[in-house]
Short mmCIF file of C-alpha atoms in Angstrom, two decimals:
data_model
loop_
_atom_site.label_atom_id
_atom_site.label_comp_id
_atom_site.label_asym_id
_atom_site.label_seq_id
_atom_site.Cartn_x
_atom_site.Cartn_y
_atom_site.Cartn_z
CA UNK A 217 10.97 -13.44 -7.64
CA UNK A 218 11.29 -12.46 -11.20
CA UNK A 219 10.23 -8.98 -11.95
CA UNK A 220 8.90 -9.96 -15.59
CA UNK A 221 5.90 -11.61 -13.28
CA UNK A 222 4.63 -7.96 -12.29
CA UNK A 223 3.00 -7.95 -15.79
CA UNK A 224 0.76 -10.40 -15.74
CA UNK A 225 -0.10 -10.21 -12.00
CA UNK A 226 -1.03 -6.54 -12.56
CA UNK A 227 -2.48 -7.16 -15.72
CA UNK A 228 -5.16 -10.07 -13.53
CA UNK A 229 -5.00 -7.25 -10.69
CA UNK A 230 -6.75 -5.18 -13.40
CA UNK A 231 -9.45 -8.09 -14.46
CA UNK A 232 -10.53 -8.35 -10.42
CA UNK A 233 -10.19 -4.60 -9.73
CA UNK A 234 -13.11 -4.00 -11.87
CA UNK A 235 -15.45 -6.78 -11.28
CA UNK A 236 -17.94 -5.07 -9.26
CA UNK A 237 -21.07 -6.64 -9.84
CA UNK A 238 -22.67 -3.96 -7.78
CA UNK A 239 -22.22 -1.13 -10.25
CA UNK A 240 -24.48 -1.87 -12.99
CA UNK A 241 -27.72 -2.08 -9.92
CA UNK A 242 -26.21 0.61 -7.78
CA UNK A 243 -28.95 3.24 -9.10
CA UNK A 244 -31.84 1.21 -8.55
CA UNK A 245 -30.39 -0.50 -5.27
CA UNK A 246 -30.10 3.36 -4.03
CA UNK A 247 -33.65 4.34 -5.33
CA UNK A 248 -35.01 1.33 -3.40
CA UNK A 249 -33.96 2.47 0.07
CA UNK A 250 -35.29 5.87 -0.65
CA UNK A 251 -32.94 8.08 -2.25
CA UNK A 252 -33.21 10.60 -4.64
CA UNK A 253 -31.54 12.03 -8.07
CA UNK A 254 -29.83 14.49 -6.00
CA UNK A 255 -28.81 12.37 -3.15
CA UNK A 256 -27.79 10.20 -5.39
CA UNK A 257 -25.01 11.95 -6.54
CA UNK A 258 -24.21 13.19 -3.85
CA UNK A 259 -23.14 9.92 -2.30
CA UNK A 260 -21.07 9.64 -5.13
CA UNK A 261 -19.72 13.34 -4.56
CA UNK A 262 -19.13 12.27 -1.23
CA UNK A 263 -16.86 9.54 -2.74
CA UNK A 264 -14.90 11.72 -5.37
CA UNK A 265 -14.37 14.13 -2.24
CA UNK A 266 -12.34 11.41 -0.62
CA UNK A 267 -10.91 10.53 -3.33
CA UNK A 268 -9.87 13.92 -4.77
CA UNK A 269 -8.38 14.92 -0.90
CA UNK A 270 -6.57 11.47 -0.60
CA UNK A 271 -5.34 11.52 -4.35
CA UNK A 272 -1.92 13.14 -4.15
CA UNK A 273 -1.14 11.73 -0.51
CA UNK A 274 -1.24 8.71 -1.49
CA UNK A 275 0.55 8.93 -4.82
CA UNK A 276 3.34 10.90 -2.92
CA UNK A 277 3.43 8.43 -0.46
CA UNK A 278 3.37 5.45 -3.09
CA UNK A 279 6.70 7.10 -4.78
CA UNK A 280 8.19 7.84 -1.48
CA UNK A 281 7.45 4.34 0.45
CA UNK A 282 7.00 2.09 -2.60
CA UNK A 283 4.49 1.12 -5.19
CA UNK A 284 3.47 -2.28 -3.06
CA UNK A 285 3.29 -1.38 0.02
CA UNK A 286 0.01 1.13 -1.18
CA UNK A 287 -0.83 -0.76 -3.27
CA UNK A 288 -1.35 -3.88 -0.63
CA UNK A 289 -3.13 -1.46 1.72
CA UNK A 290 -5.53 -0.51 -0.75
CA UNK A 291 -6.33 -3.60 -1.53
CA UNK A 292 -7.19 -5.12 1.65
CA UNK A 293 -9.36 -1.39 2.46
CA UNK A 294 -12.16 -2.83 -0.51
CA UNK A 295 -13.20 -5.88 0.96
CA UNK A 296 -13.74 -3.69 3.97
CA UNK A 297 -15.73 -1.13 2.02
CA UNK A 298 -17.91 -4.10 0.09
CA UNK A 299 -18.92 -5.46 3.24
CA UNK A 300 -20.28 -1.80 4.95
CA UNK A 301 -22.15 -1.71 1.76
CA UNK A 302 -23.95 -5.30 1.88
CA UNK A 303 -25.15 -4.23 5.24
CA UNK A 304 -26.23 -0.90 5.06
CA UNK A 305 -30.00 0.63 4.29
CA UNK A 306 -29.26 4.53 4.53
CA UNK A 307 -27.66 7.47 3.32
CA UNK A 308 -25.31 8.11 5.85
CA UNK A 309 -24.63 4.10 5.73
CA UNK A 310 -23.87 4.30 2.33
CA UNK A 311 -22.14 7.66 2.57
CA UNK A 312 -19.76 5.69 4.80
CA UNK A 313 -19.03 2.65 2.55
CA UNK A 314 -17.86 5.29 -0.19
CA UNK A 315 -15.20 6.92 2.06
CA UNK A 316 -13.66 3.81 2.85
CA UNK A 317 -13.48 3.23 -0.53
CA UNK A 318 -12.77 6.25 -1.88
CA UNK A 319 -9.14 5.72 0.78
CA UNK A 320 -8.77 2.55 -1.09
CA UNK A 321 -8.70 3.54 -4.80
CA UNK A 322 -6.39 6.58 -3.88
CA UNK A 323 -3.91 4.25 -2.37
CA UNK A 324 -4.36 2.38 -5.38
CA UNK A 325 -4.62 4.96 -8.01
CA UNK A 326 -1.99 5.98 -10.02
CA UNK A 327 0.38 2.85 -8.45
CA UNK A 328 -1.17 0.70 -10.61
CA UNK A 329 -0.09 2.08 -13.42
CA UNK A 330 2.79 3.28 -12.13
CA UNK A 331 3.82 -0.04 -10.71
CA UNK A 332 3.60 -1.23 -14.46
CA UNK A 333 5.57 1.58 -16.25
CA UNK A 334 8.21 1.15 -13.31
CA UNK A 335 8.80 -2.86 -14.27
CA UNK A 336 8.60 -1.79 -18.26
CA UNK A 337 11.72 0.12 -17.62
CA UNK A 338 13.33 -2.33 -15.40
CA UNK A 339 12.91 -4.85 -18.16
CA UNK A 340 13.91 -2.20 -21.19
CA UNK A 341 10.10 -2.74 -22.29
CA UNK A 342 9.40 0.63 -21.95
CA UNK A 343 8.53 1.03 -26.10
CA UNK A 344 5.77 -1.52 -25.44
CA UNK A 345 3.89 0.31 -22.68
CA UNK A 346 0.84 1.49 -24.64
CA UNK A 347 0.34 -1.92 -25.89
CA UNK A 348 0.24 -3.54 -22.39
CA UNK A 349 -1.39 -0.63 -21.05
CA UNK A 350 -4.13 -0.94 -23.92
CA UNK A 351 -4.36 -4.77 -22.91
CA UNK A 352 -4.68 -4.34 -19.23
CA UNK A 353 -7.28 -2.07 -20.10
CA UNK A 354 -8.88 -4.41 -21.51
CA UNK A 355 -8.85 -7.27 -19.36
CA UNK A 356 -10.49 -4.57 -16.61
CA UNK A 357 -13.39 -3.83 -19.02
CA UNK A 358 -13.74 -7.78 -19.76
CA UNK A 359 -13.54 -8.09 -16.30
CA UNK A 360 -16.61 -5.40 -15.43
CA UNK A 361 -18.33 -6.91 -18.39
CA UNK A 362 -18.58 -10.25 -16.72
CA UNK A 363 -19.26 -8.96 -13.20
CA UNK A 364 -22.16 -6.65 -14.93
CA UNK A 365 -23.98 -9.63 -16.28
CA UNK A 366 -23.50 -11.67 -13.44
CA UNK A 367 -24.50 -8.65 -11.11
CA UNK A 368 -28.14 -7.90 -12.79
CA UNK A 369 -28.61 -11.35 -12.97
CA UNK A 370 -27.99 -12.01 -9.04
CA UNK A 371 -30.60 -8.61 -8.65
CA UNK A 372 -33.50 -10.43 -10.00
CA UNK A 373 -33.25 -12.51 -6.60
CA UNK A 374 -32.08 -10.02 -4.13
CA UNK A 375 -30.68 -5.81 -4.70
CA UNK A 376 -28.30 -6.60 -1.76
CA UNK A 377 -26.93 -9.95 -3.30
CA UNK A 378 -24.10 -8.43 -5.86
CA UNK A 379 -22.96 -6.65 -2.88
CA UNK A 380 -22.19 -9.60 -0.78
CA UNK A 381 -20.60 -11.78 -3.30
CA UNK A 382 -18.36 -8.38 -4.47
CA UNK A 383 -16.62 -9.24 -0.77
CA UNK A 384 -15.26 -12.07 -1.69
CA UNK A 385 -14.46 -11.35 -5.18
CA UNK A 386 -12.74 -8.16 -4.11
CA UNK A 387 -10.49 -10.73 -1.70
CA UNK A 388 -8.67 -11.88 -4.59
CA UNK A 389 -6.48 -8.54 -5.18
CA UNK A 390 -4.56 -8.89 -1.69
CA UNK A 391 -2.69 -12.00 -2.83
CA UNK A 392 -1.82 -10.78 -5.96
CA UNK A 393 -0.65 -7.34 -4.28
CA UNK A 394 1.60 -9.29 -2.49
CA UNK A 395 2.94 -11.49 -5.26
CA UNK A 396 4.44 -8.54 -7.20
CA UNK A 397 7.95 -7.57 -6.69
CA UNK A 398 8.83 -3.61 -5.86
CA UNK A 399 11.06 -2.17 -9.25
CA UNK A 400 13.65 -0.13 -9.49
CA UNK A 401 13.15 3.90 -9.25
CA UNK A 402 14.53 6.75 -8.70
CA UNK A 403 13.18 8.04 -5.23
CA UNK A 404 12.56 10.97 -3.25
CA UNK A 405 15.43 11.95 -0.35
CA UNK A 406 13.28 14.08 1.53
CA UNK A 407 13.40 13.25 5.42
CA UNK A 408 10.76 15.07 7.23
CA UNK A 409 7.30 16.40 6.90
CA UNK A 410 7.56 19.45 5.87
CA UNK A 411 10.40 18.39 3.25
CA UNK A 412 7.99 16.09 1.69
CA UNK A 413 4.62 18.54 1.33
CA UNK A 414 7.43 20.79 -0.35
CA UNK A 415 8.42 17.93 -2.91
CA UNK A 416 4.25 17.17 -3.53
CA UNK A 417 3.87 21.17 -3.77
CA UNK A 418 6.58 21.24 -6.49
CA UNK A 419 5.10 18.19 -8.61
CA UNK A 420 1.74 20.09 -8.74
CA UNK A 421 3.57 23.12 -9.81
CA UNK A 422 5.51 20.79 -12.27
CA UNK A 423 2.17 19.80 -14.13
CA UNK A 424 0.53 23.14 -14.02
CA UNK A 425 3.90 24.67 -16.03
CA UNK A 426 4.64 21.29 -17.99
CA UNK A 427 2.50 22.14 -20.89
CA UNK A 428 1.92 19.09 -22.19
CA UNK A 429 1.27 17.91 -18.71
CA UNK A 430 -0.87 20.60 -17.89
CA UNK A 431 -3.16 19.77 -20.84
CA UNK A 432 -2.91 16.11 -20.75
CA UNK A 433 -4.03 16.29 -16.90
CA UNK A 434 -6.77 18.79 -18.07
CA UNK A 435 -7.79 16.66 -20.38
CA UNK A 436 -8.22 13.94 -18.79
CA UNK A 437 -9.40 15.52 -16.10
CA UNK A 438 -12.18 16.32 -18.01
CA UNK A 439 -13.47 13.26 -19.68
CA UNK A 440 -12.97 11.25 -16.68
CA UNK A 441 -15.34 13.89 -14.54
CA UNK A 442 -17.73 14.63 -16.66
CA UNK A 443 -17.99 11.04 -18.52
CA UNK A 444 -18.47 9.52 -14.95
CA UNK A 445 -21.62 11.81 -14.36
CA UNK A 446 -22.71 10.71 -18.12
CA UNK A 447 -22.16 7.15 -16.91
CA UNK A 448 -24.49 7.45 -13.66
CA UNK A 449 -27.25 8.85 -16.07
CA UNK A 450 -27.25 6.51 -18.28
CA UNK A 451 -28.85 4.15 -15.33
CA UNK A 452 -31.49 6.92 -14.86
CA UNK A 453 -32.07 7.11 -18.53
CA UNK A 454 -32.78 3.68 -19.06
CA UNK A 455 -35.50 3.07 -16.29
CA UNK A 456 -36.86 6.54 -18.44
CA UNK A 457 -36.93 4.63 -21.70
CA UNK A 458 -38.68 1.51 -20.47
CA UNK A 459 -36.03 -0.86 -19.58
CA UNK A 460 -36.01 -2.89 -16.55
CA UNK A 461 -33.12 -3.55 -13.81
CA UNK A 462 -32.72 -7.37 -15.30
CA UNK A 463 -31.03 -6.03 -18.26
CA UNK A 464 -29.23 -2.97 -16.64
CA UNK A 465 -26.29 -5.72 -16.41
CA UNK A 466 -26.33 -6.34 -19.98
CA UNK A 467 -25.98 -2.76 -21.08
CA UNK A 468 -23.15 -2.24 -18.99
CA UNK A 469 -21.39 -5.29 -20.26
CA UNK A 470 -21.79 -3.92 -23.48
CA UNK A 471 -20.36 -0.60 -22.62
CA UNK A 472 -17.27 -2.67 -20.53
CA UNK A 473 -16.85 -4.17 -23.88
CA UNK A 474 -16.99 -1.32 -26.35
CA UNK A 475 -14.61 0.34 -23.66
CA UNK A 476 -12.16 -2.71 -23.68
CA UNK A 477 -12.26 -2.52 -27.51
CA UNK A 478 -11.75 1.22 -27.47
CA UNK A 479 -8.44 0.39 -25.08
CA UNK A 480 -7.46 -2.05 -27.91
CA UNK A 481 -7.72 -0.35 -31.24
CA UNK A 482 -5.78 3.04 -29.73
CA UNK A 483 -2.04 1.62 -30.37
CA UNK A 484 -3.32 0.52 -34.42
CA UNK A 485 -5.28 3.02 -34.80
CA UNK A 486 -2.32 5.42 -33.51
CA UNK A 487 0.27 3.78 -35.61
CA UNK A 488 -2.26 3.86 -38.84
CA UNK A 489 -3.13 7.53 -38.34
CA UNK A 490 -1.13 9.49 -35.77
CA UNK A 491 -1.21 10.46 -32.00
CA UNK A 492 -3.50 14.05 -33.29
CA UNK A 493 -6.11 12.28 -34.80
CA UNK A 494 -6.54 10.12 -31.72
CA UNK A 495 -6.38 13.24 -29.53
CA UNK A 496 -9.83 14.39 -31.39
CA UNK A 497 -11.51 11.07 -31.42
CA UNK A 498 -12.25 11.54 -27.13
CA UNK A 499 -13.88 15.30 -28.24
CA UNK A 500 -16.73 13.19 -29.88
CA UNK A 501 -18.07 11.81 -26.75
CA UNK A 502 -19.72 15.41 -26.17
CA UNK A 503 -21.38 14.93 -29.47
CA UNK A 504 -22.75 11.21 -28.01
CA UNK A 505 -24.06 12.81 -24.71
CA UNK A 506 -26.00 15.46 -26.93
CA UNK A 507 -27.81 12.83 -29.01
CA UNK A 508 -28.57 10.22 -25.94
CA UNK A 509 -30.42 13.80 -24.99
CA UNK A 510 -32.23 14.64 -27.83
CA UNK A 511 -33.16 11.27 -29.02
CA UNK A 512 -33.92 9.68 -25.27
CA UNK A 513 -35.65 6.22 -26.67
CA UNK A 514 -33.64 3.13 -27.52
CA UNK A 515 -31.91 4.95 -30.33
CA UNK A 516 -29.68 6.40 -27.43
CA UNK A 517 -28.04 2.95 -27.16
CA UNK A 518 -25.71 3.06 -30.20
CA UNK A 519 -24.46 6.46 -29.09
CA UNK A 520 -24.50 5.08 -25.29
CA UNK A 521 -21.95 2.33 -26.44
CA UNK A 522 -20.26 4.77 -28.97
CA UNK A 523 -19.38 7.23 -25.88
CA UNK A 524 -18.20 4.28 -23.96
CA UNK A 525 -15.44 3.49 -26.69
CA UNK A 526 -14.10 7.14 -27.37
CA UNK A 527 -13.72 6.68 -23.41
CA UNK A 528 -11.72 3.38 -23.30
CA UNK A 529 -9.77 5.12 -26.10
CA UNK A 530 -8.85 7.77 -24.29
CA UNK A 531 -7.50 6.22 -21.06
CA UNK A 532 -3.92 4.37 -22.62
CA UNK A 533 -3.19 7.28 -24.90
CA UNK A 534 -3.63 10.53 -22.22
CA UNK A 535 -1.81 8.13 -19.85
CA UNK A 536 1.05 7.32 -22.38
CA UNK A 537 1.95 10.89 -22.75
CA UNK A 538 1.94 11.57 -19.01
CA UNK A 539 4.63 8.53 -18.28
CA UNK A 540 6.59 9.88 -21.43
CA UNK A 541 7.07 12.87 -20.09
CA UNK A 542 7.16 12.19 -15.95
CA UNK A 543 10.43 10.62 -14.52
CA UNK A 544 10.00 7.49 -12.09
CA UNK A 545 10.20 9.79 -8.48
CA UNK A 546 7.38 11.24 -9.08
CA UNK A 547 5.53 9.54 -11.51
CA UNK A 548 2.51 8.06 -8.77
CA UNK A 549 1.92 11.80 -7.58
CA UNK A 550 1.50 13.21 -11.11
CA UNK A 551 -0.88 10.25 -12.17
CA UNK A 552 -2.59 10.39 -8.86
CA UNK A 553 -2.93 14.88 -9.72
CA UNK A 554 -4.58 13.80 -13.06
CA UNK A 555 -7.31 11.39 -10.86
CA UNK A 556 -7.54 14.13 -8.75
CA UNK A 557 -8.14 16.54 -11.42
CA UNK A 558 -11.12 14.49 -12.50
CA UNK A 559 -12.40 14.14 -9.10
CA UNK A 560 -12.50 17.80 -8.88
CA UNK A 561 -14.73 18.55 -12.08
CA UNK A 562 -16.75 15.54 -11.27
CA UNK A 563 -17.67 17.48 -7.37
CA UNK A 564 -17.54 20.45 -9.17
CA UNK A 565 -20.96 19.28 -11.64
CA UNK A 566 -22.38 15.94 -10.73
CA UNK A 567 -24.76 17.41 -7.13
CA UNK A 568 -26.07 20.12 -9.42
CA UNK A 569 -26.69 17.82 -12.19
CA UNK A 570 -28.32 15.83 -10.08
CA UNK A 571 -30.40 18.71 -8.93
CA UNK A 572 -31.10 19.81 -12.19
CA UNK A 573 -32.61 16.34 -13.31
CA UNK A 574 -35.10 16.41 -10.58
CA UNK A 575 -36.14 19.97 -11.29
CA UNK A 576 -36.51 19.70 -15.40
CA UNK A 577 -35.98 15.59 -16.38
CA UNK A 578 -32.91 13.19 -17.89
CA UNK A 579 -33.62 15.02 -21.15
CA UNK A 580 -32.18 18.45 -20.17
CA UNK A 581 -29.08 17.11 -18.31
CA UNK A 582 -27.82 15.37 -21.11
CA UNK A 583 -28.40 18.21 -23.30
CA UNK A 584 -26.45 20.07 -20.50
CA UNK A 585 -23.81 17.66 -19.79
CA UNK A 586 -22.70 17.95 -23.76
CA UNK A 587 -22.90 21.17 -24.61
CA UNK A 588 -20.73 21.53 -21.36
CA UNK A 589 -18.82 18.67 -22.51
CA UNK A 590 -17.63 20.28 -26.24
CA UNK A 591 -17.12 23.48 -24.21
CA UNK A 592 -14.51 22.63 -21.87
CA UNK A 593 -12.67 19.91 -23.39
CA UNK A 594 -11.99 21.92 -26.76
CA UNK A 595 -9.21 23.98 -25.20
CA UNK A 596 -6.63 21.39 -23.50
CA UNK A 597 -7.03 18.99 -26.52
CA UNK A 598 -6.27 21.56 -29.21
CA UNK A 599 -3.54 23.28 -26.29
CA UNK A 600 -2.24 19.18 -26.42
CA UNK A 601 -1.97 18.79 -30.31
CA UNK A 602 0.09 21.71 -30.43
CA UNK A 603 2.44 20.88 -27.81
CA UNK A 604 2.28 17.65 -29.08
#
């Protein structure tokens, strides 16, 4: 099996990962069996809580064991996950369908990417990674794009619908997880237990000293937590502004897009005008959540889809820098520290936000969520440039 072939499976691994035709209905399909704002987000809190405890695990495990073997097991948990969800009617129900596949995207989170930078350096490709990371990118946004359409589209006969044909969709990443070949890598020689929560212990400790690590992770961290919980609201915002569930697909295939072309234009618009400028671009996306606040009527769409490109932007240059400066035995851990670093700030904000939005109204959290936004991302991007 040639290891060349690991690009393009991952790369339609990518496509299929993100075709959830569930996502852009998930708000309404909640609100119609009775839940609130709050709960809500909790559910999905309930999800990054999994995710954020599983995160590191599983990237360890994924650099100790192999980057197919996790990444086959998380692929055959989703289907499993899909069909709790096309079956269930309740909080608890749902809160169970997130935990399964919260296990799932941690076993597959981080290897993915991981998996690709490996075979890069197997091949002496490694110089192109930002390019093929930029395009897989984009395939996964094209990919969500599609499913998004499809998804509202299938709502307009039946909420639970998207769910059910998401099982069989989601079937298509086992084969492909099993088609790739393992690269070479540097491994860990650790041979018991406690040697190996030593070795995750010291990668931790590696990115909290690193300092461009540290403020890459942070960074990331940041606009992958709180951009999530801006994502969510945007569903609440536009049943607010007048727009029914039939075109909630549409939007979201427009933000899939304008995040797929943000993943594209990073390695020009790198090359054209340097790695700092880029760094700033992501720092706008507070400014977008301010003005979806403050204008809350259809003139919160450009700024909606703007957000959703400084976002795809973001993703293939923070993740760049990370491989760059990461060696291949722990590569999956320190990837799968930066999702877990997001995880964290999204549990640490999105039940309160939630909270908040029933007390006062959408206006106020996305005047929140901004301002909170600028704050906190304004120290690890200026900390990156310089280390940069």
């Amino acid at each position: 099996m040639n290891i060349a072939g690991n690009i393009w499976k991952l790369q339609a691994d990518r496509f299929f990962s993100n075709f959830w035709l569930h996502i852009a209905i998930l708000v309404p399909f909640f609100e119609s069996n009775g839940l609130s704002a709050t709960q809500i987000f909790l559910t999905e809190t309930i999800f990054a809580v999994v995710t954020a405890l599983s995160e590191i695990p599983t990237g360890y495990l994924s650099d100790v064991i192999g980057r197919k073997k996790c990444f086959v097991i998380g692929s055959a948990l989703i289907p499993v996950s899909m069909t709790v969800y096309a079956f269930s009617h309740t909080f608890w129900a749902f809160a169970g369908a997130e935990t399964i596949m919260g296990i799932a995207l941690a076993f597959r989170s981080g290897t993915d990417s991981s998996f690709l930078y490996d075979t890069l350096l197997e091949l002496k490709r490694e110089k192109e990674h930002k390019r093929i990371e930029g395009t897989a990118l984009f395939l996964r946004e094209i990919g969500s794009g599609i499913a998004n359409i499809l998804g509202g589209l299938l709502a307009t006969i039946s909420l639970t619908l998207p769910f059910v044909v998401n099982v069989f969709t989601s079937l298509v990443l086992l084969p492909l997880a099993l088609a790739t070949k393992e690269p070479k890598r540097e491994s860990s020689q650790s041979q018991n237990a406690k040697a190996h929560a030593k070795d995750m212990g010291r990668t931790v400790l590696y990115c909290a000293k690193h300092p461009i690590l540290r403020n890459a992770t942070l960074y990331m961290a940041l606009i992958n937590g709180l951009g999530i919980i801006g994502y969510w609201m945007e569903y609440l915002l536009y049943s607010k502004i007048g727009i029914t569930v039939t075109y909630f697909g549409f939007l979201a295939a427009t933000c899939s897009l304008m995040t797929a072309l943000g993943s594209k234009a990073l390695h020009p618009l790198d090359k054209k005008m340097g790695e700092r400028f880029a760094l700033a671009l992501p720092l706008f996306m507070g400014t977008c959540m301010v003005a979806i606040g403050l204008l809350q009527s259809l003139w919160s769409l450009p700024f909606v889809f703007l957000n959703s490109f400084l976002w795809g932007l973001s993703i293939p240059l923070l993740r760049d820098i990370l491989h760059k400066n990461t060696g291949s035995s722990i590569r999956a851990t320190v990837l799968s520290v930066t999702s877990m670093s997001g995880r964290l700030v999204f549990i640490a904000f999105s039940a309160g936000m939630g909270h908040l939005i029933d007390l006062t109204n959408i206006q106020t959290g996305f005047l929140c969520l901004g301002s909170l936004f600028l704050v906190t991302t304004a120290l690890p991007a200026m900390g990156l440039m310089r280390a940069r």
